[in-house]
Coordinates of C-alpha atoms and ligand atoms in Angstrom, one line a residue:
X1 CA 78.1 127.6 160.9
X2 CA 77.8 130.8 159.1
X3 CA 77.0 130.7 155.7
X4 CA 76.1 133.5 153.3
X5 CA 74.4 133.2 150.0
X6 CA 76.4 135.5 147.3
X7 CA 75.4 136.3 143.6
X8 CA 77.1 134.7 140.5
X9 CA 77.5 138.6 139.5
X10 CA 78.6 139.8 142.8
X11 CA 81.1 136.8 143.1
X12 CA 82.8 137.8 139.3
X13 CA 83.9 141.2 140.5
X14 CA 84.9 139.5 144.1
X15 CA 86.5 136.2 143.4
X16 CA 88.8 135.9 146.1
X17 CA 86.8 137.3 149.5
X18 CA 83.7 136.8 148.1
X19 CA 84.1 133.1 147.6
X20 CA 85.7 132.8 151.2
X21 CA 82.3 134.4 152.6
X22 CA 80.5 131.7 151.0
X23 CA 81.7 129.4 154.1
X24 CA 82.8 132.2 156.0
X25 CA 86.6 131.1 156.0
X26 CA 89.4 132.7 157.9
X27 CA 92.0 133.1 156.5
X28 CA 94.0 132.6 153.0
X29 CA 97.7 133.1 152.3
X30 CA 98.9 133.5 148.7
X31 CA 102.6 132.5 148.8
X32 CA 104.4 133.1 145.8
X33 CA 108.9 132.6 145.1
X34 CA 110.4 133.3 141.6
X35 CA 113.8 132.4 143.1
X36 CA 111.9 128.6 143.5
X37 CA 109.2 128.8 141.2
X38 CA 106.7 127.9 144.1
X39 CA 103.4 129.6 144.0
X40 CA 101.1 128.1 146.6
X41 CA 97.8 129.0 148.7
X42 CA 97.1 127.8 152.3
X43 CA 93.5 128.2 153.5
X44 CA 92.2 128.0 156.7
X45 CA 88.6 127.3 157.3
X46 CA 88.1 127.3 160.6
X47 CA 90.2 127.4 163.9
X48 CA 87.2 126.8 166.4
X49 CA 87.9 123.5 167.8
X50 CA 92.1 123.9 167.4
X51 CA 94.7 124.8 164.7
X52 CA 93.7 123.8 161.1
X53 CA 95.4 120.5 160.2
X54 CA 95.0 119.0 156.3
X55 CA 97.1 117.8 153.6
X56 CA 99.1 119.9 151.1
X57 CA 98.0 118.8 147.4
X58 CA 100.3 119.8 144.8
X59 CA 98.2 120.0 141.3
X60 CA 98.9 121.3 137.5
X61 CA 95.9 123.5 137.8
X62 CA 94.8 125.0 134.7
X63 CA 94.2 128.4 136.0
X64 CA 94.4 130.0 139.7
X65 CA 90.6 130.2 140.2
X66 CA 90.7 126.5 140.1
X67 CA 93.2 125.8 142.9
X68 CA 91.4 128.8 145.0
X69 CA 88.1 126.7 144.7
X70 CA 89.9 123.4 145.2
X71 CA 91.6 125.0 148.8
X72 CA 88.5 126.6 149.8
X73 CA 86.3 123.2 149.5
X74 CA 89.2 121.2 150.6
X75 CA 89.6 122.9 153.8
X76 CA 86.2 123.0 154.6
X77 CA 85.7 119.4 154.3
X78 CA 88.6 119.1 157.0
X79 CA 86.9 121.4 159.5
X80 CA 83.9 118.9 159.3
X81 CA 86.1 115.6 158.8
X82 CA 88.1 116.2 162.3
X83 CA 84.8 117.7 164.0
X84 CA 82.5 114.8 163.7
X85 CA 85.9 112.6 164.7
X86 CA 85.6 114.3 167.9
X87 CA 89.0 116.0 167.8
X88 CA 90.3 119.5 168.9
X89 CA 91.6 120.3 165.1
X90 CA 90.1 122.9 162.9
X91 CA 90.3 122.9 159.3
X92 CA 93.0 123.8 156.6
X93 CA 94.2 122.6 153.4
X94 CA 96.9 123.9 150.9
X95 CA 97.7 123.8 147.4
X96 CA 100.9 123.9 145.5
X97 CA 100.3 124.6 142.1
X98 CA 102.4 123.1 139.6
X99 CA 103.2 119.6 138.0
X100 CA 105.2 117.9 140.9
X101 CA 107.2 115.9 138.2
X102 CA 108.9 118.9 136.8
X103 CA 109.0 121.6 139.6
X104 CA 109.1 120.0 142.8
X105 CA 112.7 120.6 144.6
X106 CA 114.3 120.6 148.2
X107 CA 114.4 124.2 147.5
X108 CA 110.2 124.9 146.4
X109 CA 109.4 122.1 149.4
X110 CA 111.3 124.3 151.9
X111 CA 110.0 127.7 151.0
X112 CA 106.5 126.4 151.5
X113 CA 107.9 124.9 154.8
X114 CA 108.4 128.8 155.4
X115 CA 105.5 130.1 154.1
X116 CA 103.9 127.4 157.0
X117 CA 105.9 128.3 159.5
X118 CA 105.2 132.0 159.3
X119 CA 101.4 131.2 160.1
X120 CA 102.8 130.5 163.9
X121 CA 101.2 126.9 164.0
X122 CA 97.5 128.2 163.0
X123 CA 97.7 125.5 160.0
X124 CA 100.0 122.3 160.3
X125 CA 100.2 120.9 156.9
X126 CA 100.7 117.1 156.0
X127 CA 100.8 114.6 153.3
X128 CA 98.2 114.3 150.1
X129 CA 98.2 114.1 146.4
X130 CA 101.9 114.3 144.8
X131 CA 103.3 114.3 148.1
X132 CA 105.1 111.9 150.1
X133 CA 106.4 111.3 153.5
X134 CA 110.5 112.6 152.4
X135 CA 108.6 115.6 150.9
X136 CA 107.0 116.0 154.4
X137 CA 110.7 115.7 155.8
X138 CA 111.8 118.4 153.8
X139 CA 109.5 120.7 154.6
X140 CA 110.1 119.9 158.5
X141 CA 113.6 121.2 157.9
X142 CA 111.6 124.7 158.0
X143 CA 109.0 124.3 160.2
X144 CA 107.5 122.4 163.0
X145 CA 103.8 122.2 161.7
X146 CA 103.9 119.5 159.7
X147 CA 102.6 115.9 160.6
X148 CA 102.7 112.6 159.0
X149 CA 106.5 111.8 159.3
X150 CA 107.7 108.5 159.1
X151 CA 107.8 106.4 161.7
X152 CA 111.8 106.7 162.3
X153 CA 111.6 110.3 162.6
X154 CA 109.6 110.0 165.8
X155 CA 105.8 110.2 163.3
X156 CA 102.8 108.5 162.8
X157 CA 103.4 106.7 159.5
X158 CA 101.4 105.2 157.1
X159 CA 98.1 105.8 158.2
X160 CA 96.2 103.4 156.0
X161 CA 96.2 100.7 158.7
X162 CA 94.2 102.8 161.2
X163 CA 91.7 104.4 158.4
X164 CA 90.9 100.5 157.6
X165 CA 90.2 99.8 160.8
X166 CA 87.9 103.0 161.0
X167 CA 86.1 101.8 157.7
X168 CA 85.4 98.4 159.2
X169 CA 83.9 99.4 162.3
X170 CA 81.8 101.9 160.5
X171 CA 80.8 99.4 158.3
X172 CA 79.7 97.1 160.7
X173 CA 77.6 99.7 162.4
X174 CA 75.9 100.5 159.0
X175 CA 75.3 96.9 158.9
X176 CA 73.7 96.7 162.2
X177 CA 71.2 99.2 160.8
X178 CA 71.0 97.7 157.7
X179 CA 70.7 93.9 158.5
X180 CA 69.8 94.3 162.6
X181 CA 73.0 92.4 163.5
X182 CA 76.6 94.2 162.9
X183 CA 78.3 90.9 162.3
X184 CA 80.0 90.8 158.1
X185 CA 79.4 87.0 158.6
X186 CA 78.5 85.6 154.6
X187 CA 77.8 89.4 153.7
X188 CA 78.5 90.2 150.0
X189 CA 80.7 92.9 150.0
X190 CA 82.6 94.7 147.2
X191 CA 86.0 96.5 147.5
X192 CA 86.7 98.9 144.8
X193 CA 90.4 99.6 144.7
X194 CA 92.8 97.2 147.0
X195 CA 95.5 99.9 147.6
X196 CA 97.0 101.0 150.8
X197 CA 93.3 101.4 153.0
X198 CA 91.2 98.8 150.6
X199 CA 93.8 95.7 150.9
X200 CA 93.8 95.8 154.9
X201 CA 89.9 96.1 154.6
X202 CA 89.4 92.9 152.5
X203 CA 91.7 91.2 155.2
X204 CA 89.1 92.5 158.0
X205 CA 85.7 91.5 156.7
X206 CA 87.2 88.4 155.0
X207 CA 88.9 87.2 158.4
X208 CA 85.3 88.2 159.8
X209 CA 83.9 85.5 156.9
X210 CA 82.5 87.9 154.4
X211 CA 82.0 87.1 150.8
X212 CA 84.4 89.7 149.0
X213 CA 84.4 91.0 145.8
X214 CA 87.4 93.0 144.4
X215 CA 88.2 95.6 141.6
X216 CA 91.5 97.4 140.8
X217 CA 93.5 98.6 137.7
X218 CA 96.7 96.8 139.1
X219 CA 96.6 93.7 138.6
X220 CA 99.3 92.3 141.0
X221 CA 97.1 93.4 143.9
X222 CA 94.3 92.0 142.7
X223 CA 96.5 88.8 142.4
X224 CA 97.8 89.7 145.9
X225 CA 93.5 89.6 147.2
X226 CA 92.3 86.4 145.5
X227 CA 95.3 84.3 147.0
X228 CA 95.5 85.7 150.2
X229 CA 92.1 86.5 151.3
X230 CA 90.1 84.4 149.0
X231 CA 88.5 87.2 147.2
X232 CA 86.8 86.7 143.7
X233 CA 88.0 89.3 141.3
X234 CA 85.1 91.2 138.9
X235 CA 86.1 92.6 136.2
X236 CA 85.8 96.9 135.6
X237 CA 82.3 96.1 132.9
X238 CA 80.4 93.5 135.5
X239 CA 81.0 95.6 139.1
X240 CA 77.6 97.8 139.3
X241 CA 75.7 94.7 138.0
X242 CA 76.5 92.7 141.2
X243 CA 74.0 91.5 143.8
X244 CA 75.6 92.7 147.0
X245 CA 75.3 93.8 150.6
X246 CA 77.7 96.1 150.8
X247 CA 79.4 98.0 148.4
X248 CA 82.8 99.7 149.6
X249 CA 84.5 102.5 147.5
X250 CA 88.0 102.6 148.4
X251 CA 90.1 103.9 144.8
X252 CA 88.4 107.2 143.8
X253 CA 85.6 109.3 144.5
X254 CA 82.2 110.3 142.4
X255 CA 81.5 106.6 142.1
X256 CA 78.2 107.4 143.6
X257 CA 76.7 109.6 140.3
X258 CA 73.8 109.0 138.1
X259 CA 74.8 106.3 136.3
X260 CA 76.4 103.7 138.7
X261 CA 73.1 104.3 140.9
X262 CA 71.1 103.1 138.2
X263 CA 72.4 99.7 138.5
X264 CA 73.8 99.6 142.0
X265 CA 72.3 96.6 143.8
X266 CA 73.2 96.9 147.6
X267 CA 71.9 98.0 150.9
X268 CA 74.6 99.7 152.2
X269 CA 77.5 101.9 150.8
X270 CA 80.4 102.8 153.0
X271 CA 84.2 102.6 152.1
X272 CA 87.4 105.0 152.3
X273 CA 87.7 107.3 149.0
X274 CA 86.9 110.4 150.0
X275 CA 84.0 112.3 148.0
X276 CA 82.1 109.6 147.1
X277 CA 78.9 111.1 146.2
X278 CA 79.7 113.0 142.9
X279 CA 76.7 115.6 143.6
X280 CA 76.4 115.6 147.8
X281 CA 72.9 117.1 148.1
X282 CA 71.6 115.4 144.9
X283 CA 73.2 111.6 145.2
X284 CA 73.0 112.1 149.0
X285 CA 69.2 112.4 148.4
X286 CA 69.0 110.0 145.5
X287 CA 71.1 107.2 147.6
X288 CA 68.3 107.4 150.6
X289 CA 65.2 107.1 148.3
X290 CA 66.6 104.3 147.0
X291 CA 66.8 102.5 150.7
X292 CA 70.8 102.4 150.4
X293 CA 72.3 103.6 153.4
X294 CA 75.1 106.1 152.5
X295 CA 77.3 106.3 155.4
X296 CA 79.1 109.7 155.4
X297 CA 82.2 109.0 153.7
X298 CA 84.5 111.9 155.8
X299 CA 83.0 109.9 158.7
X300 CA 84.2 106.5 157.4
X301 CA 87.5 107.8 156.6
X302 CA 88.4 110.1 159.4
X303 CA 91.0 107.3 160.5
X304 CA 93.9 108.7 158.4
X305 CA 93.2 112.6 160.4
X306 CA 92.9 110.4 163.6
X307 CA 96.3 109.4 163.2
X308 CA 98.1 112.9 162.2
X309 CA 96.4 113.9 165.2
X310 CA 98.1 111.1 167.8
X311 CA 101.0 112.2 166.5
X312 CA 100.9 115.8 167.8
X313 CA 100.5 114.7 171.1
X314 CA 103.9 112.3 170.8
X315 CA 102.6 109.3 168.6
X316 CA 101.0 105.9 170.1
X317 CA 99.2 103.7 167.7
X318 CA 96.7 102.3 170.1
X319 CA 95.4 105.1 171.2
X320 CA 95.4 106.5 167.6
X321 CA 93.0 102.8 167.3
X322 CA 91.0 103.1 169.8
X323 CA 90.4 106.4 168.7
X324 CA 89.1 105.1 165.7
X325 CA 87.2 102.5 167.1
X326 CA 84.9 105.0 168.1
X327 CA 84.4 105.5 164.2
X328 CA 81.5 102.7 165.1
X329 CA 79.6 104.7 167.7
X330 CA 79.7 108.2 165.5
X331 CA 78.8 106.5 162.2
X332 CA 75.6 104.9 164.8
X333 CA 74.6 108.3 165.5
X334 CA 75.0 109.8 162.3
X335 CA 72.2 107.3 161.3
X336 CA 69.6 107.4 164.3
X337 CA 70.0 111.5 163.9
X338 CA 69.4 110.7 159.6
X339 CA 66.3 108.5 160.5
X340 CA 64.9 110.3 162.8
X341 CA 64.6 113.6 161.1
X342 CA 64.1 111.9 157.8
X343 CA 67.3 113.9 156.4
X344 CA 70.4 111.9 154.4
X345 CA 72.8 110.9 156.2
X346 CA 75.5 113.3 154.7
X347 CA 73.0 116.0 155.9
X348 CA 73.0 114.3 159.2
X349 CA 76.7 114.3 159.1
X350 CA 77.2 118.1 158.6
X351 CA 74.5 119.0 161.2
X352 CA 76.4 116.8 163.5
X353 CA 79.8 118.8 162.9
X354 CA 78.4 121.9 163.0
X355 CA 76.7 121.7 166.1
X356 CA 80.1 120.1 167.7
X357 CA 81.5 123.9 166.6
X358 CA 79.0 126.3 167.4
X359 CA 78.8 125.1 171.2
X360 CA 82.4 125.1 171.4
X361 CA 83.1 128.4 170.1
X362 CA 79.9 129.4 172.9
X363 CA 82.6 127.9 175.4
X364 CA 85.8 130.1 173.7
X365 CA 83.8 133.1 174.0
X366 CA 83.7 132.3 178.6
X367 CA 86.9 133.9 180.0
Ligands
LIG1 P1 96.1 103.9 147.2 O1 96.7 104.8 146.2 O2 97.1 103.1 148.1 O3 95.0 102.9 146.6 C1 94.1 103.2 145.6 C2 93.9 101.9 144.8 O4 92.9 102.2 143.9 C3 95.2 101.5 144.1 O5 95.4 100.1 144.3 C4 94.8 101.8 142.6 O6 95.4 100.9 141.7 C5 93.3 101.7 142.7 N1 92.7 102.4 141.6 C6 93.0 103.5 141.0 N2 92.1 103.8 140.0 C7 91.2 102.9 140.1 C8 90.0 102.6 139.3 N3 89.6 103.4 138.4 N4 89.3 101.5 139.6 C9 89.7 100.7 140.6 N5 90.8 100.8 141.3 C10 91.5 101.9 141.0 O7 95.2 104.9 148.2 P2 94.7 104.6 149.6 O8 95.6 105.2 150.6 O9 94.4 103.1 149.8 O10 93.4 105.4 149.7 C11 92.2 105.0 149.0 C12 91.1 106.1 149.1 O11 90.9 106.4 150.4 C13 91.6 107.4 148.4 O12 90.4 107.9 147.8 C14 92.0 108.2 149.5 O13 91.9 109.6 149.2 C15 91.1 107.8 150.6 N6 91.6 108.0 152.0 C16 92.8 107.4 152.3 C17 93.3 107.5 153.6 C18 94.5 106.9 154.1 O14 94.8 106.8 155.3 N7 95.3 106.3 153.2 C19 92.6 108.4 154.5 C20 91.4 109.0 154.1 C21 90.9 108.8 152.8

């Protein structure tokens, strides 16, 4: 896809379009309500493969450049995320800026619900941070673009189910690469963070006889792992100092940074959090001249976009599954392409997307 490279001194006087040719975005909408106190941006990245679909984050920013940055690179990373997932969604993201504790009302939620609506279905938002699935109800009282409704109002639900399943399969794949066979059988494997996605992972690869490992802040889940899936808790100091397989971010991301890669011991890293790799180009280099293979984490996790996506369509889980059983095949691909042109795999990745766009806006442009 188009890219243009703009001066740091040509940017400053053009903050707003300049930045937006940086990844040749489409479109931005500034939505702003005294009345509600909502002040908000939606971005859309890309509308190639269908209409932009990504979360609404609501955020105290300190300043507006930093939510315009946030949307830009946010909605980009959907474009890619639902391209290499193989689905007819383009990329879009939106911020709400403001600490959800003290502004968020029925009244802020809706006008955004507006503000959506107005765009006539070229962005459908959806949950992420400081939102929920009742904020995603409220906003549906304004508009039909919105997915990720419970499951009692006709929606997908919780996701996390189907973006474990997506993690495990990729993993396996990585570990076919990795180890020749794709079975988890007596692999050492590390879960950081047991939350919605990480806890129905440790019940995968523990049911498949893996050797898990487990760190979280809360302690009841980590509780909740040891007794029912046998896990062996490690405590925050001791995790980068274990000799593993496999080691599976699933809490936050820039785990992958200069200092946990100086002790990481494992062959493979592939797990949910999104953004893994706190530098892309420099970790995503760094990971594969170690011999670890990095598999791309917006591949890994594309299970939770695979879902909003069922539901669009009128929402069946096992389709949504089987969608992201194909997770495996991609994640295969991603690798052989990697290898073969002796690229990273996150490079891999992106070439992968790209090329998924540029020959389907070739078929857009036939009448
Ligand atoms: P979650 O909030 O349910 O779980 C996160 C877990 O990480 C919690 O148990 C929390 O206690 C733990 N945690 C927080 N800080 C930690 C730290 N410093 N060290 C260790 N553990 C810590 O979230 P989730 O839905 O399970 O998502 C996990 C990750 O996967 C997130 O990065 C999310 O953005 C990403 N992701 C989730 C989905 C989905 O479908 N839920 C889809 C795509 C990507």
């Amino acid at each position: 896809m188009e890219v243009k490279e703009i001066k740091n001194s040509t940017l400053a006087q053009n903050p707003v379009i300049g930045q937006m040719l940086v990844n040749n975005h489409e479109q931005l909408l500034f939505c702003n309500d005294n009345a509600t106190g909502l002040k908000a941006i939606i971005a859309i990245h890309n509308t190639v493969l269908g209409p932009s679909l990504g979360g609404t984050r609501m955020w105290n920013y300190t300043n507006e450049m930093e939510a315009l940055t946030d949307v830009l690179r946010l909605s980009r990373g959907m474009t890619y995320k639902s391209s290499v997932a193989g689905l007819n969604l383009g990329g879009g993201k939106a911020v709400i800026i403001g600490d959800a504790a003290k502004v968020k009302s029925e009244a802020l939620l809706r006008r955004f619900g507006k503000f959506v609506n107005s765009l006539g279905g070229k962005y459908i938002t959806a949950e992420d941070v400081a939102m929920n699935s009742r904020d995603m109800e409220i906003i549906k009282m304004e508009t039909d673009y919105v997915s990720g409704l419970p499951e009692n109002m006709g929606g997908s639900g919780d996701p996390s189910p189907v973006t474990a399943y997506g993690v495990y399969v990729s993993m396996k794949a990585s570990a076919k690469e990795a180890f020749g066979i794709d079975s988890l059988e007596g692999k050492k494997i590390f879960v950081q963070g047991i939350g919605n996605v990480g806890m129905h992972l440790v019940e995968y690869i523990s049911k498949e006889g893996a050797k898990v490992y487990v760190y979280d802040i809360n302690e009841d889940r980590i509780k909740n792992a040891v007794e029912k899936y046998n896990a062996e808790f490690v405590p925050a100091d001791k995790m980068f100092d274990l000799d593993i397989d496999i080691y599976a971010p699933c809490a936050l991301g820039a785990t992958v940074n200069d200092e946990t890669l100086s002790k990481l011991k494992c062959r493979v890293i592939c797990g949910a959090a999104n953004n893994q790799l706190a530098d892309e180009k420099k970790h995503g280099e760094l990971v594969m001249s170690k011999g670890i293979l990095y598999a791309p984490d917006f591949v890994v996790n594309a299970g939770g976009i695979i879902n909003v996506y069922y539901e669009l369509e009128g929402y069946n889980r096992e389709r949504a599954m089987a969608h992201a059983e194909k997770i495996y095949g991609t994640t295969w691909n991603i690798i052989q392409t990697a290898k073969t042109q002796n690229i990273p795999t996150y490079a891999a990745a992106n070439k992968i997307a790209e090329q998924r766009i540029e020959s389907i806006a070739k078929i857009n442009a036939v009448l």
